Short mmCIF file of C-alpha atoms and ligand atoms in Angstrom, two decimals:
data_model
loop_
_atom_site.label_atom_id
_atom_site.label_comp_id
_atom_site.label_asym_id
_atom_site.label_seq_id
_atom_site.Cartn_x
_atom_site.Cartn_y
_atom_site.Cartn_z
CA UNK R 1 -0.47 0.69 0.30
CA UNK R 2 1.36 3.30 -1.45
CA UNK R 3 -0.44 6.29 0.11
CA UNK R 4 0.59 9.84 -0.98
CA UNK R 5 -0.64 13.11 1.20
CA UNK R 6 -1.06 16.43 -0.69
CA UNK R 7 -0.79 18.37 2.47
CA UNK R 8 -1.84 21.58 2.22
CA UNK R 9 -0.82 21.83 -1.83
CA UNK R 10 -2.09 22.42 -4.73
CA UNK R 11 -5.22 24.81 -6.46
CA UNK R 12 -7.60 22.20 -8.14
CA UNK R 13 -6.48 22.28 -11.77
CA UNK R 14 -2.95 21.63 -10.23
CA UNK R 15 -5.07 17.82 -7.74
CA UNK R 16 -6.69 16.16 -10.33
CA UNK R 17 -3.71 17.38 -13.58
CA UNK R 18 -2.00 15.54 -10.35
CA UNK R 19 -4.48 12.58 -9.60
CA UNK R 20 -4.89 12.15 -13.89
CA UNK R 21 -1.16 11.57 -13.35
CA UNK R 22 -1.33 9.07 -10.73
CA UNK R 23 -4.30 7.29 -12.30
CA UNK R 24 -1.82 6.61 -15.72
CA UNK R 25 0.63 5.18 -13.74
CA UNK R 26 -0.44 1.95 -13.39
CA UNK R 27 1.06 -0.45 -11.00
CA UNK R 28 -0.05 -4.09 -10.25
CA UNK R 29 -3.11 -5.07 -8.57
CA UNK R 30 -1.97 -6.44 -5.73
CA UNK R 31 -0.60 -2.69 -4.82
CA UNK R 32 -2.68 -0.20 -3.34
CA UNK R 33 -2.47 2.79 -3.93
CA UNK R 34 -4.08 5.90 -2.52
CA UNK R 35 -3.74 9.50 -3.08
CA UNK R 36 -5.27 12.46 0.29
CA UNK R 37 -5.91 15.91 -1.70
CA UNK R 38 -6.72 18.61 0.29
CA UNK R 39 -10.57 18.38 1.61
CA UNK R 40 -11.87 20.52 -1.15
CA UNK R 41 -10.47 18.49 -3.95
CA UNK R 42 -12.18 15.48 -2.92
CA UNK R 43 -15.68 15.21 -4.83
CA UNK R 44 -13.57 16.23 -7.47
CA UNK R 45 -11.09 14.14 -7.34
CA UNK R 46 -12.98 10.94 -6.55
CA UNK R 47 -14.84 11.83 -9.73
CA UNK R 48 -12.01 11.53 -11.72
CA UNK R 49 -10.20 8.53 -10.83
CA UNK R 50 -13.93 6.33 -9.63
CA UNK R 51 -13.19 4.14 -12.34
CA UNK R 52 -9.76 3.11 -11.62
CA UNK R 53 -8.47 1.38 -8.12
CA UNK R 54 -7.05 4.03 -6.98
CA UNK R 55 -7.73 5.35 -3.21
CA UNK R 56 -9.05 8.57 -2.15
CA UNK R 57 -8.73 9.28 1.70
CA UNK R 58 -8.81 12.38 3.62
CA UNK R 59 -6.53 14.15 5.76
CA UNK R 60 -8.49 13.83 8.90
CA UNK R 61 -11.54 15.24 9.98
CA UNK R 62 -13.83 15.57 13.05
CA UNK R 63 -15.24 11.43 14.57
CA UNK R 64 -18.42 13.94 15.65
CA UNK R 65 -22.13 13.71 13.87
CA UNK R 66 -23.48 16.62 12.19
CA UNK R 67 -24.06 19.64 14.66
CA UNK R 68 -22.56 23.06 15.45
CA UNK R 69 -18.08 22.93 14.53
CA UNK R 70 -18.22 25.50 12.87
CA UNK R 71 -15.26 24.98 9.41
CA UNK R 72 -15.49 20.96 11.22
CA UNK R 73 -15.85 18.32 8.80
CA UNK R 74 -17.06 14.69 9.79
CA UNK R 75 -15.99 11.37 9.11
CA UNK R 76 -19.60 11.51 7.09
CA UNK R 77 -18.93 13.66 4.67
CA UNK R 78 -15.37 12.49 3.74
CA UNK R 79 -17.52 8.97 3.17
CA UNK R 80 -19.63 10.94 1.54
CA UNK R 81 -17.74 13.27 -1.52
CA UNK R 82 -15.74 10.19 -2.06
CA UNK R 83 -13.27 9.14 0.62
CA UNK R 84 -12.42 5.67 1.30
CA UNK R 85 -9.73 6.34 4.13
CA UNK R 86 -8.83 9.17 6.66
CA UNK R 87 -5.59 9.73 7.71
CA UNK R 88 -5.86 10.40 11.96
CA UNK R 89 -3.38 11.06 13.83
CA UNK R 90 -0.68 13.26 11.68
CA UNK R 91 2.09 14.63 13.58
CA UNK R 92 0.94 18.20 11.89
CA UNK R 93 -1.77 17.34 13.56
CA UNK R 94 -0.28 16.45 16.96
CA UNK R 95 1.92 18.82 17.28
CA UNK R 96 -0.44 21.95 15.92
CA UNK R 97 -3.91 21.22 17.00
CA UNK R 98 -3.30 18.84 20.27
CA UNK R 99 -4.21 16.06 18.55
CA UNK R 100 -2.88 13.26 20.89
CA UNK R 101 -4.07 9.27 20.16
CA UNK R 102 -6.79 9.07 22.82
CA UNK R 103 -8.69 12.03 22.58
CA UNK R 104 -8.24 10.63 18.36
CA UNK R 105 -10.51 7.22 19.43
CA UNK R 106 -14.16 9.16 19.03
CA UNK R 107 -12.98 9.56 15.01
CA UNK R 108 -11.14 6.38 14.44
CA UNK R 109 -14.25 4.85 15.56
CA UNK R 110 -16.42 7.00 13.65
CA UNK R 111 -13.77 6.33 10.18
CA UNK R 112 -14.61 2.89 10.86
CA UNK R 113 -18.47 3.20 11.35
CA UNK R 114 -19.19 4.52 8.25
CA UNK R 115 -17.02 1.95 6.26
CA UNK R 116 -13.95 3.88 6.63
CA UNK R 117 -10.18 3.00 7.00
CA UNK R 118 -8.05 4.81 8.84
CA UNK R 119 -4.95 5.56 8.94
CA UNK R 120 -3.82 6.49 12.56
CA UNK R 121 -0.30 7.86 12.44
CA UNK R 122 2.70 7.41 15.42
CA UNK R 123 6.11 8.18 15.71
CA UNK R 124 8.88 10.01 18.02
CA UNK R 125 10.38 13.47 17.90
CA UNK R 126 14.11 13.80 17.32
CA UNK R 127 14.90 15.10 21.83
CA UNK R 128 12.48 11.88 21.32
CA UNK R 129 14.52 9.37 19.89
CA UNK R 130 17.94 11.11 21.69
CA UNK R 131 16.42 10.26 24.54
CA UNK R 132 15.46 6.46 23.84
CA UNK R 133 12.53 6.86 24.56
CA UNK R 134 11.25 5.94 20.93
CA UNK R 135 9.79 3.19 21.58
CA UNK R 136 7.50 4.07 24.63
CA UNK R 137 6.23 6.90 22.94
CA UNK R 138 5.56 5.21 19.74
CA UNK R 139 3.90 1.86 21.54
CA UNK R 140 2.09 4.87 24.56
CA UNK R 141 0.27 6.54 21.14
CA UNK R 142 -0.95 2.26 19.82
CA UNK R 143 -2.22 2.10 23.73
CA UNK R 144 -5.40 3.63 23.98
CA UNK R 145 -6.49 2.15 21.03
CA UNK R 146 -6.18 -1.31 22.60
CA UNK R 147 -7.98 -0.12 25.62
CA UNK R 148 -10.21 1.13 24.25
CA UNK R 149 -11.09 -2.10 21.77
CA UNK R 150 -10.99 -0.51 18.60
CA UNK R 151 -10.65 -3.44 15.59
CA UNK R 152 -6.92 -3.02 14.17
CA UNK R 153 -8.02 -5.03 12.00
CA UNK R 154 -9.45 -2.57 10.37
CA UNK R 155 -7.11 0.37 10.06
CA UNK R 156 -3.46 1.06 9.25
CA UNK R 157 -1.04 2.00 10.90
CA UNK R 158 1.92 4.52 9.50
CA UNK R 159 5.30 4.73 12.13
CA UNK R 160 6.36 8.76 10.95
CA UNK R 161 8.98 9.70 13.15
CA UNK R 162 9.29 13.21 13.34
CA UNK R 163 12.04 14.39 12.86
CA UNK R 164 12.50 11.82 9.16
CA UNK R 165 8.96 14.28 7.96
CA UNK R 166 9.74 16.73 5.33
CA UNK R 167 13.52 16.73 6.17
CA UNK R 168 15.26 14.38 3.23
CA UNK R 169 16.29 12.23 6.59
CA UNK R 170 14.87 8.86 6.65
CA UNK R 171 15.13 6.23 9.39
CA UNK R 172 17.80 3.68 8.65
CA UNK R 173 16.91 0.14 7.62
CA UNK R 174 17.67 -1.00 11.01
CA UNK R 175 15.47 1.97 12.92
CA UNK R 176 12.61 0.92 10.94
CA UNK R 177 12.97 -2.86 11.63
CA UNK R 178 13.00 -2.10 14.33
CA UNK R 179 10.46 0.55 15.57
CA UNK R 180 7.79 -2.00 12.94
CA UNK R 181 8.63 -5.12 14.97
CA UNK R 182 7.64 -3.41 17.78
CA UNK R 183 3.99 -2.31 16.50
CA UNK R 184 3.40 -5.37 15.13
CA UNK R 185 4.05 -6.91 18.39
CA UNK R 186 2.10 -4.52 20.21
CA UNK R 187 -0.86 -4.95 17.75
CA UNK R 188 -0.42 -8.33 18.09
CA UNK R 189 -1.72 -8.72 14.50
CA UNK R 190 -1.03 -9.79 11.30
CA UNK R 191 -3.38 -8.45 9.25
CA UNK R 192 -2.86 -4.91 9.79
CA UNK R 193 -0.25 -2.89 7.31
CA UNK R 194 1.67 -0.62 9.36
CA UNK R 195 3.53 1.94 7.14
CA UNK R 196 6.38 3.87 7.01
CA UNK R 197 6.58 7.50 6.32
CA UNK R 198 9.16 9.76 6.59
CA UNK R 199 11.23 11.94 3.44
CA UNK R 200 10.21 8.48 1.54
CA UNK R 201 11.50 8.79 -1.59
CA UNK R 202 12.55 7.05 -5.23
CA UNK R 203 16.54 7.30 -3.45
CA UNK R 204 15.61 5.97 -0.40
CA UNK R 205 12.62 3.40 -1.15
CA UNK R 206 14.73 0.46 -2.07
CA UNK R 207 15.92 0.67 1.76
CA UNK R 208 13.18 1.35 3.29
CA UNK R 209 10.66 -1.14 1.20
CA UNK R 210 13.82 -3.82 1.85
CA UNK R 211 13.13 -3.78 5.23
CA UNK R 212 11.04 -5.81 7.64
CA UNK R 213 7.73 -5.76 8.43
CA UNK R 214 7.39 -2.42 5.81
CA UNK R 215 3.61 -2.66 4.21
CA UNK R 216 4.15 0.30 2.47
CA UNK R 217 4.38 3.54 2.39
CA UNK R 218 3.05 6.79 3.64
CA UNK R 219 3.99 9.36 1.58
CA UNK R 220 4.11 13.51 1.69
CA UNK R 221 6.66 15.65 -0.68
CA UNK R 222 7.47 13.09 -2.93
CA UNK R 223 3.50 12.28 -3.98
CA UNK R 224 3.17 16.15 -5.24
CA UNK R 225 4.99 15.00 -7.88
CA UNK R 226 3.69 12.53 -9.98
CA UNK R 227 7.01 10.85 -11.32
CA UNK R 228 8.38 11.08 -8.54
CA UNK R 229 5.89 9.58 -6.72
CA UNK R 230 5.77 6.18 -9.86
CA UNK R 231 9.31 5.62 -8.88
CA UNK R 232 8.27 4.90 -5.23
CA UNK R 233 5.40 2.14 -5.89
CA UNK R 234 8.20 0.74 -8.42
CA UNK R 235 10.26 -0.08 -6.26
CA UNK R 236 7.58 -0.94 -4.09
CA UNK R 237 6.71 -3.35 -6.91
CA UNK R 238 10.19 -4.90 -7.27
CA UNK R 239 10.67 -6.02 -3.74
C1 PEP P 301 4.00 12.88 5.28
O1 PEP P 301 3.73 13.79 5.67
O2 PEP P 301 3.51 12.06 5.68
C2 PEP P 301 4.76 12.39 5.39
C3 PEP P 301 5.87 11.25 5.70
O3 PEP P 301 5.66 13.33 4.38
P1 PEP P 301 7.16 13.85 3.63
O4 PEP P 301 7.27 12.13 2.85
O5 PEP P 301 7.14 14.70 3.62
O6 PEP P 301 8.55 13.28 4.91
#
């Protein structure tokens, strides 16, 4: 599974052109490709890709039902617009908007309730890694899901070390393997995809995908360029 997170990028025409380019990429039927455009373009992009196997996702949503919540978009709305998945707990939202795994539980439940799947992000900061707390942090971000009895069979997890996101730095193969083993041990399931994210590029993709336990990637910056995104998909397919 390779998912592109476009973040707060693209105007409408660029977004549609990028979606069309991704659709034209071609990949084997066993590789699932997803794109997460800004919420405003979801509807139009879902229309563009509707006869393809490309999945469309939202970058966030709230877990509440309809009501007085100015500016928010809920799970039913993004589902209705054509999404199959929602990124939740991305480090940019954890850092800027105070989202924590505990606060996200109702959103996880709401997303699952619509039939979509959450792409639940976890990852440590540079300081946490340097002080030897990386796995404690990631385990702590996953534990609320387990405590709440969330069905992890319906979830995709993305391990994204915060210091590797958008920095051009990628975790080493050893770090990725260790953390993916930790995640797998905590969730205690073999069928939950665990993606890696953090500056995945055509140059780093082979190394990332050869790390044991990696089920694919969540790609930020490189997913804004169709050629780079295609090269990452190709790296996955030759793994
Ligand atoms: C991300 O935003 O999830 C991400 C991994 O970004 P980048 O690939 O740019 O590091």
